């Protein structure tokens, strides 16, 4: 059974929407949940400490073990301070779920470096710095679960939207981070995965409980990834409407990278052009 009895789980962006749904689900399974949320608006700006406090109080009224942790994660120092605070207060950190983020639209001719850096700071850098801070304690314990967040808006060309170049860059960066940390944590019992969730939250302009694509329908998959029952890392868990599909990029059989790609040979640009229909073959995954 998936249980978290005696475990401490830290969830970022946990004051509303998906993060709050994750916190409720994990807490119902026995965890002590620590809710981080700086209360930023839907554009990622501003702060409101009451967001995390009120969410934690709401969970406590439901009989769950929940506390707010009011530390900003917009910098490496903040991420390390957050994990330090958790470890000092609780003595352990069994699972980390990085959910914090937002969606910001800027077409290519309007992207400012400051906006790009702001997106990367929380969506891509924060999960790396949080993992870095949690790593020593998890390594010592011989156990840890880390769940990061990506998006199908970045993973699949058919789902991209104009104006999301910065968002897509950050979300794809998370996949690369996950792949490397999966390898680094393998010998120490630290398992790292990512979730690509879809839910109607304030990012969609939806307040209250939606009639479909509910955050609570994503939460069971995230709870599994954060649990001891999850024994394999390196997966992207797509989660929407109570359905789950895990995927990862896998090399073709027989490839001796990088010397033999078992691919089409060409020695000139013209040969590449002439063979392009054989080089670029779309492969659509069969799905039952």
Short mmCIF file of C-alpha atoms in Angstrom, two decimals:
data_model
loop_
_atom_site.label_atom_id
_atom_site.label_comp_id
_atom_site.label_asym_id
_atom_site.label_seq_id
_atom_site.Cartn_x
_atom_site.Cartn_y
_atom_site.Cartn_z
CA UNK A 1 0.00 0.00 0.00
CA UNK A 2 1.07 3.58 -0.61
CA UNK A 3 1.52 5.11 2.83
CA UNK A 4 3.59 7.92 4.33
CA UNK A 5 3.28 7.16 8.04
CA UNK A 6 6.12 8.80 9.94
CA UNK A 7 7.38 10.57 6.83
CA UNK A 8 7.90 14.27 6.19
CA UNK A 9 7.00 15.63 2.75
CA UNK A 10 7.84 19.15 1.57
CA UNK A 11 5.65 20.59 -1.21
CA UNK A 12 6.33 23.92 -2.92
CA UNK A 13 3.55 26.05 -4.35
CA UNK A 14 1.23 24.16 -2.02
CA UNK A 15 -1.14 26.94 -1.03
CA UNK A 16 -3.56 26.51 -3.92
CA UNK A 17 -4.46 24.42 -6.91
CA UNK A 18 -2.33 21.39 -7.70
CA UNK A 19 0.06 21.88 -4.79
CA UNK A 20 -2.75 21.94 -2.25
CA UNK A 21 -4.29 18.84 -3.85
CA UNK A 22 -0.94 17.05 -3.56
CA UNK A 23 -0.62 18.09 0.08
CA UNK A 24 -4.10 16.88 0.95
CA UNK A 25 -3.61 13.54 -0.81
CA UNK A 26 -0.23 12.82 0.78
CA UNK A 27 -1.39 13.95 4.23
CA UNK A 28 -4.42 11.65 4.01
CA UNK A 29 -1.93 8.84 3.43
CA UNK A 30 -0.23 9.59 6.74
CA UNK A 31 2.47 12.15 5.96
CA UNK A 32 3.42 15.27 7.82
CA UNK A 33 3.16 17.81 5.01
CA UNK A 34 5.04 21.09 4.91
CA UNK A 35 3.46 23.65 2.62
CA UNK A 36 5.69 26.27 0.98
CA UNK A 37 4.00 29.04 -0.99
CA UNK A 38 5.04 32.67 -1.21
CA UNK A 39 1.55 33.67 -2.34
CA UNK A 40 2.63 35.15 -5.68
CA UNK A 41 0.02 36.14 -8.23
CA UNK A 42 -0.63 34.16 -11.42
CA UNK A 43 2.22 36.04 -13.14
CA UNK A 44 4.69 34.97 -10.46
CA UNK A 45 4.96 38.36 -8.75
CA UNK A 46 4.21 39.60 -5.25
CA UNK A 47 3.95 37.75 -1.94
CA UNK A 48 1.20 36.85 0.49
CA UNK A 49 2.23 34.69 3.46
CA UNK A 50 -1.42 34.07 4.34
CA UNK A 51 -1.80 31.77 1.33
CA UNK A 52 0.36 29.01 2.84
CA UNK A 53 -0.86 29.65 6.37
CA UNK A 54 -4.52 29.41 5.41
CA UNK A 55 -3.94 26.27 3.33
CA UNK A 56 -2.18 24.56 6.23
CA UNK A 57 -4.95 25.58 8.61
CA UNK A 58 -7.53 24.24 6.18
CA UNK A 59 -5.80 20.85 6.15
CA UNK A 60 -5.48 20.82 9.93
CA UNK A 61 -9.23 21.40 10.21
CA UNK A 62 -9.61 18.24 8.13
CA UNK A 63 -7.61 16.37 10.76
CA UNK A 64 -4.38 16.30 8.77
CA UNK A 65 -0.82 17.01 9.89
CA UNK A 66 0.14 20.13 7.95
CA UNK A 67 2.30 23.20 8.58
CA UNK A 68 3.27 26.21 6.52
CA UNK A 69 6.91 27.08 5.89
CA UNK A 70 7.37 30.67 4.82
CA UNK A 71 10.63 30.77 2.88
CA UNK A 72 11.02 32.17 -0.65
CA UNK A 73 12.60 29.82 -3.20
CA UNK A 74 13.54 32.38 -5.84
CA UNK A 75 17.26 31.91 -5.14
CA UNK A 76 19.74 29.17 -4.28
CA UNK A 77 20.10 30.63 -0.80
CA UNK A 78 16.35 30.58 -0.28
CA UNK A 79 16.04 26.96 -1.42
CA UNK A 80 18.81 25.86 0.91
CA UNK A 81 17.31 27.87 3.78
CA UNK A 82 13.95 26.17 3.23
CA UNK A 83 15.40 22.66 3.39
CA UNK A 84 17.59 23.61 6.36
CA UNK A 85 14.52 24.83 8.21
CA UNK A 86 12.63 21.61 7.46
CA UNK A 87 15.48 19.42 8.66
CA UNK A 88 16.07 21.45 11.82
CA UNK A 89 12.39 21.39 12.74
CA UNK A 90 11.52 17.83 11.71
CA UNK A 91 14.83 15.97 11.74
CA UNK A 92 14.16 14.36 8.38
CA UNK A 93 12.92 14.97 4.84
CA UNK A 94 11.61 11.91 3.04
CA UNK A 95 10.12 13.45 -0.08
CA UNK A 96 10.28 16.73 -1.95
CA UNK A 97 7.60 17.75 -4.45
CA UNK A 98 8.43 20.88 -6.43
CA UNK A 99 5.18 22.25 -7.81
CA UNK A 100 5.70 26.02 -7.62
CA UNK A 101 5.53 27.88 -10.93
CA UNK A 102 3.35 29.90 -13.23
CA UNK A 103 2.57 30.48 -16.90
CA UNK A 104 3.76 33.73 -18.53
CA UNK A 105 3.14 34.62 -22.18
CA UNK A 106 5.70 36.66 -24.12
CA UNK A 107 6.13 36.28 -27.87
CA UNK A 108 9.69 35.99 -29.12
CA UNK A 109 10.00 39.68 -29.99
CA UNK A 110 8.88 40.73 -26.49
CA UNK A 111 10.90 38.44 -24.18
CA UNK A 112 13.03 40.40 -21.73
CA UNK A 113 16.02 38.80 -20.05
CA UNK A 114 14.64 39.64 -16.62
CA UNK A 115 11.37 37.82 -17.37
CA UNK A 116 13.25 34.80 -18.73
CA UNK A 117 15.49 34.70 -15.65
CA UNK A 118 12.47 35.04 -13.36
CA UNK A 119 10.82 32.04 -15.01
CA UNK A 120 13.99 29.94 -14.84
CA UNK A 121 14.61 30.84 -11.20
CA UNK A 122 11.53 29.09 -9.83
CA UNK A 123 10.59 26.61 -12.58
CA UNK A 124 14.08 25.21 -13.34
CA UNK A 125 16.69 26.45 -10.85
CA UNK A 126 14.59 25.95 -7.72
CA UNK A 127 14.09 22.19 -8.17
CA UNK A 128 17.85 21.82 -8.71
CA UNK A 129 18.76 23.88 -5.63
CA UNK A 130 16.11 22.16 -3.49
CA UNK A 131 17.41 18.76 -4.55
CA UNK A 132 20.96 19.89 -3.86
CA UNK A 133 19.98 21.01 -0.36
CA UNK A 134 18.03 17.82 0.41
CA UNK A 135 20.61 15.47 -1.11
CA UNK A 136 23.00 15.06 1.86
CA UNK A 137 20.20 14.16 4.30
CA UNK A 138 18.59 11.78 1.83
CA UNK A 139 21.95 10.20 1.03
CA UNK A 140 22.68 9.67 4.72
CA UNK A 141 19.23 8.12 5.18
CA UNK A 142 19.68 5.93 2.11
CA UNK A 143 16.25 7.03 1.01
CA UNK A 144 14.59 9.96 -0.74
CA UNK A 145 11.94 10.78 -3.28
CA UNK A 146 12.02 13.90 -5.45
CA UNK A 147 9.22 14.91 -7.80
CA UNK A 148 9.69 17.85 -10.18
CA UNK A 149 7.24 19.41 -12.63
CA UNK A 150 7.38 19.65 -16.41
CA UNK A 151 4.69 20.37 -19.02
CA UNK A 152 3.35 18.81 -22.19
CA UNK A 153 3.35 22.38 -23.55
CA UNK A 154 7.11 21.89 -23.82
CA UNK A 155 7.38 18.15 -24.40
CA UNK A 156 5.12 17.76 -27.44
CA UNK A 157 5.18 20.09 -30.49
CA UNK A 158 1.45 19.63 -31.07
CA UNK A 159 0.68 21.18 -27.65
CA UNK A 160 2.99 24.21 -27.68
CA UNK A 161 1.46 27.67 -27.52
CA UNK A 162 2.81 30.94 -28.87
CA UNK A 163 4.41 33.07 -26.20
CA UNK A 164 5.63 30.21 -24.01
CA UNK A 165 9.29 30.03 -25.07
CA UNK A 166 10.59 30.90 -21.58
CA UNK A 167 8.12 28.54 -19.94
CA UNK A 168 9.01 25.71 -22.32
CA UNK A 169 12.74 26.26 -21.78
CA UNK A 170 12.33 25.94 -18.04
CA UNK A 171 10.07 22.89 -18.25
CA UNK A 172 12.42 21.02 -20.60
CA UNK A 173 15.37 21.92 -18.39
CA UNK A 174 13.62 20.07 -15.58
CA UNK A 175 13.62 16.86 -17.64
CA UNK A 176 17.38 17.11 -18.16
CA UNK A 177 17.92 17.73 -14.46
CA UNK A 178 15.76 14.73 -13.60
CA UNK A 179 17.67 12.45 -15.97
CA UNK A 180 21.02 13.32 -14.40
CA UNK A 181 19.81 13.20 -10.79
CA UNK A 182 18.21 9.83 -11.46
CA UNK A 183 21.67 8.47 -12.28
CA UNK A 184 23.35 10.28 -9.38
CA UNK A 185 20.83 9.08 -6.81
CA UNK A 186 20.60 5.47 -7.91
CA UNK A 187 23.17 4.08 -5.47
CA UNK A 188 21.81 6.03 -2.51
CA UNK A 189 18.12 5.19 -2.70
CA UNK A 190 17.18 8.62 -4.03
CA UNK A 191 14.58 8.32 -6.78
CA UNK A 192 13.77 11.29 -9.00
CA UNK A 193 10.83 11.64 -11.39
CA UNK A 194 8.80 14.43 -12.97
CA UNK A 195 5.09 14.97 -13.41
CA UNK A 196 3.43 16.73 -16.34
CA UNK A 197 0.04 17.65 -14.89
CA UNK A 198 -3.04 19.23 -16.42
CA UNK A 199 -5.68 20.78 -14.18
CA UNK A 200 -8.01 23.74 -14.30
CA UNK A 201 -6.58 26.10 -11.70
CA UNK A 202 -6.10 29.87 -11.47
CA UNK A 203 -3.51 29.49 -14.25
CA UNK A 204 -6.52 28.74 -16.45
CA UNK A 205 -8.42 31.60 -14.87
CA UNK A 206 -10.54 29.08 -12.97
CA UNK A 207 -11.47 29.73 -9.34
CA UNK A 208 -13.11 27.07 -7.21
CA UNK A 209 -13.69 23.42 -8.07
CA UNK A 210 -13.79 22.77 -11.86
CA UNK A 211 -16.20 20.35 -13.50
CA UNK A 212 -13.31 18.48 -15.18
CA UNK A 213 -9.50 18.38 -15.09
CA UNK A 214 -9.56 18.64 -11.31
CA UNK A 215 -6.29 18.95 -9.35
CA UNK A 216 -7.43 16.10 -7.13
CA UNK A 217 -7.45 13.82 -10.17
CA UNK A 218 -3.69 14.39 -10.65
CA UNK A 219 -2.72 13.99 -6.99
CA UNK A 220 -2.72 10.16 -6.75
CA UNK A 221 0.00 9.90 -9.40
CA UNK A 222 2.19 12.43 -7.61
CA UNK A 223 1.59 10.67 -4.29
CA UNK A 224 2.82 7.44 -5.85
CA UNK A 225 5.99 9.06 -7.24
CA UNK A 226 6.73 10.52 -3.79
CA UNK A 227 6.20 7.20 -1.99
CA UNK A 228 8.35 4.23 -1.08
CA UNK A 229 6.31 2.15 -3.52
CA UNK A 230 7.92 4.04 -6.42
CA UNK A 231 11.14 2.16 -7.05
CA UNK A 232 12.25 3.54 -10.42
CA UNK A 233 13.32 7.02 -11.47
CA UNK A 234 13.70 8.85 -14.75
CA UNK A 235 10.03 8.86 -15.77
CA UNK A 236 7.76 11.64 -16.97
CA UNK A 237 4.31 10.96 -15.56
CA UNK A 238 1.60 12.60 -17.66
CA UNK A 239 -1.45 13.11 -15.47
CA UNK A 240 -4.84 14.55 -16.39
CA UNK A 241 -8.50 13.84 -15.69
CA UNK A 242 -7.73 10.82 -13.52
CA UNK A 243 -5.59 9.16 -16.20
CA UNK A 244 -1.85 8.50 -16.08
CA UNK A 245 0.78 7.68 -18.68
CA UNK A 246 4.51 7.47 -18.01
CA UNK A 247 7.04 8.09 -20.76
CA UNK A 248 10.75 8.64 -21.28
CA UNK A 249 13.14 9.02 -24.19
CA UNK A 250 14.79 5.67 -24.94
CA UNK A 251 17.59 4.96 -27.41
CA UNK A 252 16.99 2.53 -30.27
CA UNK A 253 18.32 -1.00 -29.92
CA UNK A 254 21.81 -1.73 -31.20
CA UNK A 255 23.11 1.85 -31.11
CA UNK A 256 26.77 2.28 -30.15
CA UNK A 257 26.60 5.96 -29.19
CA UNK A 258 28.14 8.11 -30.53
CA UNK A 259 30.06 6.11 -33.16
CA UNK A 260 27.24 4.11 -34.66
CA UNK A 261 23.74 5.55 -34.51
CA UNK A 262 22.41 2.76 -36.74
CA UNK A 263 21.14 5.58 -38.90
CA UNK A 264 21.25 6.97 -42.44
CA UNK A 265 24.76 7.81 -43.64
CA UNK A 266 25.53 11.06 -45.47
CA UNK A 267 28.74 12.97 -46.16
CA UNK A 268 27.37 16.15 -47.75
CA UNK A 269 24.50 18.53 -47.06
CA UNK A 270 22.95 17.47 -50.37
CA UNK A 271 22.97 13.85 -49.24
CA UNK A 272 21.27 14.86 -45.99
CA UNK A 273 18.64 16.73 -48.02
CA UNK A 274 18.11 13.83 -50.41
CA UNK A 275 17.66 11.38 -47.52
CA UNK A 276 15.64 13.63 -45.21
CA UNK A 277 12.45 11.55 -45.54
CA UNK A 278 14.45 8.58 -44.22
CA UNK A 279 16.30 10.59 -41.55
CA UNK A 280 13.29 12.37 -40.09
CA UNK A 281 10.66 9.70 -39.57
CA UNK A 282 7.93 10.61 -37.07
CA UNK A 283 7.23 7.75 -34.73
CA UNK A 284 3.87 7.83 -33.02
CA UNK A 285 3.61 5.63 -29.95
CA UNK A 286 0.89 2.97 -30.19
CA UNK A 287 -1.60 3.29 -27.34
CA UNK A 288 -4.20 0.71 -26.39
#
